[in-house]
Tab-separated table of C-alpha atoms (C1' of nucleotides) and ligand atoms in Angstrom:
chain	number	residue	atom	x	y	z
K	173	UNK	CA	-24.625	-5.962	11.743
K	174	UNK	CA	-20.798	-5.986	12.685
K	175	UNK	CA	-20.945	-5.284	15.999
K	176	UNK	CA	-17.965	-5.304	18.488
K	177	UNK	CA	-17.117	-8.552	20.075
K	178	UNK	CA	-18.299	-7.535	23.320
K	179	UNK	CA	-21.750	-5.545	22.612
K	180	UNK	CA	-24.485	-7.151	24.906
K	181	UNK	CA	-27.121	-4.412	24.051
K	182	UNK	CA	-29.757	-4.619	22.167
K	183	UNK	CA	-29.894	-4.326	18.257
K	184	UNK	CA	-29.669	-0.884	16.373
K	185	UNK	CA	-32.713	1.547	15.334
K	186	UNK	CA	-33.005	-0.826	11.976
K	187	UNK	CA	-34.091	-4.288	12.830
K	188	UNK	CA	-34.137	-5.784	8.899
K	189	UNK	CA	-36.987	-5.648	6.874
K	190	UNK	CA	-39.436	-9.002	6.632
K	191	UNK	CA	-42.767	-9.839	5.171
K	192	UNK	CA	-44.924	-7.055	3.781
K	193	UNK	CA	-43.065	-4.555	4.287
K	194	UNK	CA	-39.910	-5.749	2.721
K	195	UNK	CA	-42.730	-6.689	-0.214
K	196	UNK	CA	-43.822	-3.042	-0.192
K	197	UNK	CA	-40.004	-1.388	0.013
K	198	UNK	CA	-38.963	-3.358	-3.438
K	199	UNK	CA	-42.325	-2.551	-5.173
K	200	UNK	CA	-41.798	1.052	-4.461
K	201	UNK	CA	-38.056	0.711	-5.915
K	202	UNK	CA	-39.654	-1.511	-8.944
K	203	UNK	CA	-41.773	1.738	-9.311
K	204	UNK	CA	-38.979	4.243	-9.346
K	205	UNK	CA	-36.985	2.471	-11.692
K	206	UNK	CA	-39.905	2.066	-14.093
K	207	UNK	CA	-40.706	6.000	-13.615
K	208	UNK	CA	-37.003	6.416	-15.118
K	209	UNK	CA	-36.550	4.064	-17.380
K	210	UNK	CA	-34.171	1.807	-15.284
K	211	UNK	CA	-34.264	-1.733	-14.752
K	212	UNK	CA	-34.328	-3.494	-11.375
K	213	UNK	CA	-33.129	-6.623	-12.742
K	214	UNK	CA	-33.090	-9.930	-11.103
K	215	UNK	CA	-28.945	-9.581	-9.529
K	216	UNK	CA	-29.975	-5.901	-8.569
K	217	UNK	CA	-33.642	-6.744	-7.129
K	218	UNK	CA	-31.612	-9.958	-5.291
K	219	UNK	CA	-29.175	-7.140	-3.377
K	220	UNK	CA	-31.285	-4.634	-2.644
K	221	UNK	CA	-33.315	-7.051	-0.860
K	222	UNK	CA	-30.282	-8.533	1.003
K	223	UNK	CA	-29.777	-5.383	2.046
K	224	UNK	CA	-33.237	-4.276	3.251
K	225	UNK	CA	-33.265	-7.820	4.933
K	226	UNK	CA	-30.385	-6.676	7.820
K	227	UNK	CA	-29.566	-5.755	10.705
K	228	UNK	CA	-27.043	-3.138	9.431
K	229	UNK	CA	-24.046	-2.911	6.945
K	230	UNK	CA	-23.245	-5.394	5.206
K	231	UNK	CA	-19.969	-6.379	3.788
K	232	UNK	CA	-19.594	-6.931	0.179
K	233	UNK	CA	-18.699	-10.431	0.469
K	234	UNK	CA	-21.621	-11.428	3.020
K	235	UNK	CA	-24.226	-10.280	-0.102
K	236	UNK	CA	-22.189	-12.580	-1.822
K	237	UNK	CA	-22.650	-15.559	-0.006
K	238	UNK	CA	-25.942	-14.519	1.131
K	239	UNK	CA	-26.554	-14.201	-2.492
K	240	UNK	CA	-28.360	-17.850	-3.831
K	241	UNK	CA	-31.809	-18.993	-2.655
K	242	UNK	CA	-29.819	-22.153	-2.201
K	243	UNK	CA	-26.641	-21.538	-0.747
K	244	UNK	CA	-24.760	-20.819	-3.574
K	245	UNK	CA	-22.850	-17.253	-3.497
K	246	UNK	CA	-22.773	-15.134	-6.366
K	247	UNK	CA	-19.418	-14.631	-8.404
K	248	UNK	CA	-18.402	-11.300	-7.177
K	249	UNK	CA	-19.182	-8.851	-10.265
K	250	UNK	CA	-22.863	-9.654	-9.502
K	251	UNK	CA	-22.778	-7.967	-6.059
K	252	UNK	CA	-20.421	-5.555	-7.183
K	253	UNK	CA	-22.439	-4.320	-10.185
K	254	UNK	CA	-25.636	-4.594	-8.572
K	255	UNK	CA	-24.123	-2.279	-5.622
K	256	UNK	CA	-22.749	0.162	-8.044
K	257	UNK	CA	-26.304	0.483	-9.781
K	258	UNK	CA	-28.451	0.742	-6.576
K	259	UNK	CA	-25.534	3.148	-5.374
K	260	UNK	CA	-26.488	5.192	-8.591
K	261	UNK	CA	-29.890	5.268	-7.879
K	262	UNK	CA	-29.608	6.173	-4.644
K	263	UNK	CA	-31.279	2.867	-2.991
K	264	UNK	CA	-27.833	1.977	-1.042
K	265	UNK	CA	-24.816	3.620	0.283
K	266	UNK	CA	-21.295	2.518	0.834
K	267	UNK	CA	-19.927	3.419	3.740
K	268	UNK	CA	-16.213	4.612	3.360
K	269	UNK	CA	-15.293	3.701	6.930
K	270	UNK	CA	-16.513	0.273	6.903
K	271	UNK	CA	-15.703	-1.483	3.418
K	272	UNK	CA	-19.956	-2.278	3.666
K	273	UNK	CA	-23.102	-0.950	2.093
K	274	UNK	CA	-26.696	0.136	3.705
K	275	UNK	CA	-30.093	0.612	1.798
K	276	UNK	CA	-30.855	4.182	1.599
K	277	UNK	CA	-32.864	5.048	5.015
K	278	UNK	CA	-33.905	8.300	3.408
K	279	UNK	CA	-35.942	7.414	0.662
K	280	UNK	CA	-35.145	10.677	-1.523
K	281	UNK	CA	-33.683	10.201	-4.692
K	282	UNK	CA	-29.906	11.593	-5.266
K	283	UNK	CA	-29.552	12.987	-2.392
K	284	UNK	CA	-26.585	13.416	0.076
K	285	UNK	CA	-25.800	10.656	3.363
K	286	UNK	CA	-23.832	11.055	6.044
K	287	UNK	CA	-24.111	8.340	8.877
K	288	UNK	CA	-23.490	7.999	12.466
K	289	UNK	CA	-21.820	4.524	13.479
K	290	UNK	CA	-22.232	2.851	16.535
K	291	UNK	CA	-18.536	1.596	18.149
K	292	UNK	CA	-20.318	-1.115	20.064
K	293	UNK	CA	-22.822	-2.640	18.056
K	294	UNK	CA	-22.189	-1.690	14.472
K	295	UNK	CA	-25.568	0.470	13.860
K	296	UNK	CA	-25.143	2.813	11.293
K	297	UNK	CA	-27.975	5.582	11.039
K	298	UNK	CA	-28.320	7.442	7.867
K	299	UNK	CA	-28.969	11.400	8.487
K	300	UNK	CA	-29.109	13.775	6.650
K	301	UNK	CA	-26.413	16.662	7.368
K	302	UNK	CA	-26.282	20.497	7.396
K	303	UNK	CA	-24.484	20.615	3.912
K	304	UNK	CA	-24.621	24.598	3.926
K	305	UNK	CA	-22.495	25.015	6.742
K	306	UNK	CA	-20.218	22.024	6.026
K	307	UNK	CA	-19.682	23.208	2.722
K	308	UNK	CA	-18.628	26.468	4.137
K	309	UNK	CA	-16.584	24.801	5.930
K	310	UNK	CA	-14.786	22.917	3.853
K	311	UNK	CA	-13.801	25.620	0.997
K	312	UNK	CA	-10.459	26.313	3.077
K	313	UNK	CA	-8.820	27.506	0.160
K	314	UNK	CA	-10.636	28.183	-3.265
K	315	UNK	CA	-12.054	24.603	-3.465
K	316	UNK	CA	-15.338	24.006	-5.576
K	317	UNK	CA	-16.712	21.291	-3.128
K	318	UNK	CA	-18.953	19.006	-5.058
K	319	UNK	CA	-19.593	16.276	-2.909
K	320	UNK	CA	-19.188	15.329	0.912
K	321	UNK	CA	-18.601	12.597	3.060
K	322	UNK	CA	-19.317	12.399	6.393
K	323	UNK	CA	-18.934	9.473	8.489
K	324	UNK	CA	-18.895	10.392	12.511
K	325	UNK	CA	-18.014	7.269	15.217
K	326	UNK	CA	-19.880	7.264	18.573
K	327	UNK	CA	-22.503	4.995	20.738
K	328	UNK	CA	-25.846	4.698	19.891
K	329	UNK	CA	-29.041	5.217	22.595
K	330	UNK	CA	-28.474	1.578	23.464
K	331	UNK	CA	-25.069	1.298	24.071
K	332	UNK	CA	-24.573	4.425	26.196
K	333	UNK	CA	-26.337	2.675	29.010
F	720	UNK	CA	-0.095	12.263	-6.512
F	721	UNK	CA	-2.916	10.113	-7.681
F	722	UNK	CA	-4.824	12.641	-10.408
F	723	UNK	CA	-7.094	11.787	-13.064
F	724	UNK	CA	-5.769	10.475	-16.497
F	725	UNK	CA	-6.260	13.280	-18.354
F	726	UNK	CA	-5.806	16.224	-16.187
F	727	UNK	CA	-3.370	18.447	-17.483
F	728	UNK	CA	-3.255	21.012	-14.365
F	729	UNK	CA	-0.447	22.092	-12.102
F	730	UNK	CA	0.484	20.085	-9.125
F	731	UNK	CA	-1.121	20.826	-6.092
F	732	UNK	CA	-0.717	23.061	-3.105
F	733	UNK	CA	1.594	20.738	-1.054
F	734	UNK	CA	5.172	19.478	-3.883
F	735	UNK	CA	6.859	16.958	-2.081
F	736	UNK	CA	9.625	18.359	0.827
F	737	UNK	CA	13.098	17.805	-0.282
F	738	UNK	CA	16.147	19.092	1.491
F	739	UNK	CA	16.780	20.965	4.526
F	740	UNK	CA	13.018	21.627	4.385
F	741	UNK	CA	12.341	18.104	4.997
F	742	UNK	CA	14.864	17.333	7.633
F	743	UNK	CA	13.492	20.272	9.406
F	744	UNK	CA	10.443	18.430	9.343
F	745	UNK	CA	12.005	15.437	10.318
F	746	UNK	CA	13.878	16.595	13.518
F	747	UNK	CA	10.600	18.078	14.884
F	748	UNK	CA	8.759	15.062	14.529
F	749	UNK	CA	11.740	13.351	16.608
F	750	UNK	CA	11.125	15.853	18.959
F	751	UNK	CA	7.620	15.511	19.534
F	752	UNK	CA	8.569	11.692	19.771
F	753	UNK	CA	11.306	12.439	22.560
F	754	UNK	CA	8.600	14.737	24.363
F	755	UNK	CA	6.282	12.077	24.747
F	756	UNK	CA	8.522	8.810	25.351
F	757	UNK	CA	7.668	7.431	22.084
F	758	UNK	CA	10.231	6.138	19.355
F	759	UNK	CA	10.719	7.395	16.352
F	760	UNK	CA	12.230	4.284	14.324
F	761	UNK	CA	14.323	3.393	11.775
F	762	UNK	CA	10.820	1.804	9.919
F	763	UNK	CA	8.854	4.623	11.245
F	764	UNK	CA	11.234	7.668	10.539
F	765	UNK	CA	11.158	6.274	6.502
F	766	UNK	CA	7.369	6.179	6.262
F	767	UNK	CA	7.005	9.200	7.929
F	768	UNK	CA	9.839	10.423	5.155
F	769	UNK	CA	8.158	8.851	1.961
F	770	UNK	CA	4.870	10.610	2.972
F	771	UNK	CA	6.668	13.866	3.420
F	772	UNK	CA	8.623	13.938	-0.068
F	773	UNK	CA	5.533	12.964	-1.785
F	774	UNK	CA	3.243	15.162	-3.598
F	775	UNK	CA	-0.148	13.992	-2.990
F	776	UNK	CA	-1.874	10.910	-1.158
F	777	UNK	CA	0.681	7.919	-1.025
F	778	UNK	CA	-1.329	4.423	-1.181
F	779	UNK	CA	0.462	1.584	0.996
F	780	UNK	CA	1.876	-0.644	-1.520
F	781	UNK	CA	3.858	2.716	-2.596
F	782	UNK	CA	4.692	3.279	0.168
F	783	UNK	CA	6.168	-0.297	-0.042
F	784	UNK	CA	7.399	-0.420	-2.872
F	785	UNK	CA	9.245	2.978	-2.290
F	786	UNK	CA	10.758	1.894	0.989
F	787	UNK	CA	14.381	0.158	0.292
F	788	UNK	CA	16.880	2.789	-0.291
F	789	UNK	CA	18.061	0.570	-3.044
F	790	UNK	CA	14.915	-0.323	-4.881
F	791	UNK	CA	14.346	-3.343	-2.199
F	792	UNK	CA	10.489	-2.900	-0.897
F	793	UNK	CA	9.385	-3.291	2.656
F	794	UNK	CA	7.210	-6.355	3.799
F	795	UNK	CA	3.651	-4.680	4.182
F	796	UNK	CA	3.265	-4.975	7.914
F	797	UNK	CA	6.480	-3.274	8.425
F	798	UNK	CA	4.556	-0.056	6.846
F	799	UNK	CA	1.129	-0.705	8.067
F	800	UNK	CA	2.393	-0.596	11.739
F	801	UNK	CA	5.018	2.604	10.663
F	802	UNK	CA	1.368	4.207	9.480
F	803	UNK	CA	-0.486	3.159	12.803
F	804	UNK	CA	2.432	4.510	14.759
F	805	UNK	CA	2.096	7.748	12.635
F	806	UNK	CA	-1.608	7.946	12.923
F	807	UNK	CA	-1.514	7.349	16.164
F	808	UNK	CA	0.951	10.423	16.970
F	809	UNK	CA	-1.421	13.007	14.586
F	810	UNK	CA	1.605	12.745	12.090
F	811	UNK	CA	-0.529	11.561	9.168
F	812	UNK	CA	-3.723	10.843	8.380
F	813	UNK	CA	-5.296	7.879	6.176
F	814	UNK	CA	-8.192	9.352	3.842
F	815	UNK	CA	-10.908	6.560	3.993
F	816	UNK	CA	-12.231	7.584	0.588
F	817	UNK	CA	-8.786	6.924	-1.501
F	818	UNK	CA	-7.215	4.384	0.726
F	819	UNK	CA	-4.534	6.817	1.267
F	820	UNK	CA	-1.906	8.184	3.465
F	821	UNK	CA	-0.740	12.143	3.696
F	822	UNK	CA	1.614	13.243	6.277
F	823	UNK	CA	-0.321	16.056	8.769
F	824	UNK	CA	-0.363	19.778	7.543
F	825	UNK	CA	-1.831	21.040	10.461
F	826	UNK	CA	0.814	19.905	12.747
F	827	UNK	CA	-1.427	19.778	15.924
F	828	UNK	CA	-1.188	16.601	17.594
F	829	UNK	CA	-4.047	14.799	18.080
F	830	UNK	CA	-6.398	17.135	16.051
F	831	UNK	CA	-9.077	15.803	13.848
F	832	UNK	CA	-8.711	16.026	10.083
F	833	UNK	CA	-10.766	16.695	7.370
F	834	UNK	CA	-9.761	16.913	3.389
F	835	UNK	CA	-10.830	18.567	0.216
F	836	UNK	CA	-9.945	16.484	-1.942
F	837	UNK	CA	-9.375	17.815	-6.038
F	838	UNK	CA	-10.810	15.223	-8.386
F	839	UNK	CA	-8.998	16.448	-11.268
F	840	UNK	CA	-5.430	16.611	-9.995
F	841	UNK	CA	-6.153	14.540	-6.901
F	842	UNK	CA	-4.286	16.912	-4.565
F	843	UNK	CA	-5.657	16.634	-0.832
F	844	UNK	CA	-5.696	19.241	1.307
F	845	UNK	CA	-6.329	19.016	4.656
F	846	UNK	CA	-8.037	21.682	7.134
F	847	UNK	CA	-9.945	21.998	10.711
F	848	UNK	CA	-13.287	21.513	10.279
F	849	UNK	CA	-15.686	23.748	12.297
F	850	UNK	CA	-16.945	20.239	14.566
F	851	UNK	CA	-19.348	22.301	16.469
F	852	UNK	CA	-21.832	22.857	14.248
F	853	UNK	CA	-21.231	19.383	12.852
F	854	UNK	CA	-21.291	17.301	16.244
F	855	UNK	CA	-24.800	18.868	16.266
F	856	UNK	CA	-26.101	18.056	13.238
F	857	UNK	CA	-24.766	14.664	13.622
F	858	UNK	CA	-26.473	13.766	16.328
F	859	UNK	CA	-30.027	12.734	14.893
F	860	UNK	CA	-31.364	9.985	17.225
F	861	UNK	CA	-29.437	10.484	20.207
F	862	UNK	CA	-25.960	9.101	19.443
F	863	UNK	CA	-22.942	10.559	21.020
F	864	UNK	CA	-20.939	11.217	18.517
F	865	UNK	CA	-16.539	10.768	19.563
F	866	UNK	CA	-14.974	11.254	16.009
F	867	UNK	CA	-16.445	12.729	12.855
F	868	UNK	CA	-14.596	11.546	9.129
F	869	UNK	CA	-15.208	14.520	6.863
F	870	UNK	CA	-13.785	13.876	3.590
F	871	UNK	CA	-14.874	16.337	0.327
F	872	UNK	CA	-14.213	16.112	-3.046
F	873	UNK	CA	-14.287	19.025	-5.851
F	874	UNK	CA	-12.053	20.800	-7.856
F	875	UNK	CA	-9.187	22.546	-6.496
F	876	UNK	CA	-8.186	26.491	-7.500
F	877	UNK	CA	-6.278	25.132	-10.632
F	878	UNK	CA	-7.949	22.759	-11.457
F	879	UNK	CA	-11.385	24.950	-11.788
F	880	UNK	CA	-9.772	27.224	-14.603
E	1093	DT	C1'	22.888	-8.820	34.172
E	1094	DC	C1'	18.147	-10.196	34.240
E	1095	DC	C1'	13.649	-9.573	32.741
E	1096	DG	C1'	9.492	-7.602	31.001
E	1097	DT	C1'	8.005	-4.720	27.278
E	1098	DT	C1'	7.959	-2.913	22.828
E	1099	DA	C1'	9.232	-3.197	18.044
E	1100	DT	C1'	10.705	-5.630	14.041
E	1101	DG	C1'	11.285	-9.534	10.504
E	1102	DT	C1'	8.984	-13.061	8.068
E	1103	DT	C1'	5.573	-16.097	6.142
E	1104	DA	C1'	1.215	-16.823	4.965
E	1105	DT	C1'	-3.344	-15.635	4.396
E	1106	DC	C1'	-7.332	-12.922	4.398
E	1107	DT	C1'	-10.545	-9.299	2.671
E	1108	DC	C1'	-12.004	-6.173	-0.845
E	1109	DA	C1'	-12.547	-5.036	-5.727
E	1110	DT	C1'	-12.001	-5.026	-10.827
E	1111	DA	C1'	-10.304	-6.414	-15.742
E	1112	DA	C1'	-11.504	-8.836	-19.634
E	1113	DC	C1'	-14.188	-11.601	-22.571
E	1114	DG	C1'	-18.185	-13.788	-24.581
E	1115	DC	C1'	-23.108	-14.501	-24.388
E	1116	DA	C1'	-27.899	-13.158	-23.335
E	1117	DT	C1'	-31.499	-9.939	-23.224
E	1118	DC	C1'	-33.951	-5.929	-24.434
E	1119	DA	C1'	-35.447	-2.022	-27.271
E	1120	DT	C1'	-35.347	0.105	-31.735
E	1121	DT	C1'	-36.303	0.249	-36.383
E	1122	DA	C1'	-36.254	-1.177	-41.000
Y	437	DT	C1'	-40.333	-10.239	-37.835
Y	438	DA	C1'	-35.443	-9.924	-38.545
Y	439	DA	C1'	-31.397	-7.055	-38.147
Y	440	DT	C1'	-28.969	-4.089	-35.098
Y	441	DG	C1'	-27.031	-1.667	-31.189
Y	442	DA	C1'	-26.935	-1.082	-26.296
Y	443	DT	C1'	-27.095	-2.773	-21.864
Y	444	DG	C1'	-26.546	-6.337	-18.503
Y	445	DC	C1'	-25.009	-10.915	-17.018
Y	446	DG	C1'	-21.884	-15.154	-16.293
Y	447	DT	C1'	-17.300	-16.610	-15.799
Y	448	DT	C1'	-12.393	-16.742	-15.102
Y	449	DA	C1'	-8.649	-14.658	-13.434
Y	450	DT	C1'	-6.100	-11.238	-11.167
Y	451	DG	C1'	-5.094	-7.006	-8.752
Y	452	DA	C1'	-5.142	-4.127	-4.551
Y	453	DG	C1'	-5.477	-3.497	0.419
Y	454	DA	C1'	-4.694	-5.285	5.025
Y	455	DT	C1'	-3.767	-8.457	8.903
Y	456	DA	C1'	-2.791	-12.943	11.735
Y	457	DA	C1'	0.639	-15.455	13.831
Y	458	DC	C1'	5.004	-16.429	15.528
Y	459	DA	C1'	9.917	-15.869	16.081
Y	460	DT	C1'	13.686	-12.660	16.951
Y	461	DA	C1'	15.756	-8.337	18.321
Y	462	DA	C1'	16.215	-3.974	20.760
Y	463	DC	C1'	15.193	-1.155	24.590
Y	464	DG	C1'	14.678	0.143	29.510
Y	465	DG	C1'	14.148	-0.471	34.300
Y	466	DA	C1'	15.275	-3.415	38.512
U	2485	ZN	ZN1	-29.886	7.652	1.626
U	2486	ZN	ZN1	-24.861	0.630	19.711
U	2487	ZN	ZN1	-3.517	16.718	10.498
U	2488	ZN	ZN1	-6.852	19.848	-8.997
DNA sequence: TCCGTTATGTTATCTCATAACGCATCATTA
DNA sequence: TAATGATGCGTTATGAGATAACATAACGGA
């Protein structure tokens, strides 16, 4: 969770995963991999779990040296790959906005995230957007809009007190 | 102009400004600048001029490496506070998605941007958003949303045919 | 002219991400 | 089971994007 320097409030909507439930979230993604013929490998299984595991984005190079059970980082292809494949299966999302990544809050496969971001204490809530009228929207001039994304700036419940 | 390898389209909607066109351009900014007390720079006049003459999304080292008059390039900070000056002042925009730079179209100051952007040619083309409808939808748990990154990608008119 | 403020020049460093290469692992099939 | 091709990993090195820190210069009001 990057939060601003100054944030005394209390953490976001999406207090990391522990324990069982963590335990259930990667057997589920074991489970969807296996239903497509994909393999959650041990780098891949290692960063989704990282990222189920905080607070809130995370920053390439904190998966990195969060990496080893031991304190040794990873070299950064590792991450990097293992973000680009969960990113493919839609288990994580980059966020543009921040350089950082997010498991996928949404649990449906391939589909489309848009995120709120909290200016004081670095929550980012996934959502999913109104794509019909956005996409309306944005065809200002003949485009064939394929993909969105849509990354709005605020204050979370907590932090507007 | 940063387009794919191998498209073979025409340019984009917005060539480069050259001529009287640009220092048209160029004078208004400096009076927007005069209107408000703010300076419009020797460093910050050139930036705003590189991203003017160009025909697509300028990256920053470009921009850098484009800056001399004689082939000398600019220190980076020199352009990275030209850019926050011009950001600043609603005379470009940064798209998060491309690490990029584009002078403003819509020449409102202040006004928040949104892009289509053509991922064959890699023209970007900016327009206004309808943020009513979006500030709605983007407000799933409560946040209160201040600013709203909307950034598309498709094909553009030529690059569809 | 003095002084506070704003902007620039300069050096160094930091963060973020990928290229390239060889080896390991897995699945296929002969 | 051995050969083969495809996919993924480990490793080294480098490229790309951005900022910290500090000194100097230019501006503007008192
Ligand atoms: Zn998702
Ligand atoms: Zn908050
Ligand atoms: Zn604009
Ligand atoms: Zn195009």
């Amino acid at each position: 969770m990057h939060m601003g320097a100054d944030c005394h409030h209390a953490e976001g909507a999406h207090p990391g995963l522990t324990g069982p439930v963590l335990a259930d979230a990667l057997v589920l993604a074991e489970r969807r991999c296996a239903a497509t013929q994909e393999r959650l490998t041990t780098p891949r299984r290692r960063v989704l779990e990282l990222l189920l595991e905080a607070d809130g984005p995370m920053k390439a190079y904190d998966l990195i040296a969060a990496f080893g059970a031991h304190g040794e980082p990873a070299k950064p292809p590792t991450v990097y790959r293992a973000l680009e494949f969960l990113e493919r299966l839609g288990f994580a999302h980059r966020i543009e906005s921040l350089n950082a990544y997010v498991p996928c809050r949404m649990d449906g496969q391939g589909h489309r995230a848009a995120f709120v971001i909290c200016e004081c204490c670095g929550a980012a809530e996934e959502f999913e957007p109104d794509f019909a009228t956005q996409l309306a929207a944005a065809a200002p001039s003949g485009y064939a809009v394929r993909t969105v994304t849509l990354e709005a700036r605020g204050l979370c419940p907590a932090c507007q007190a």
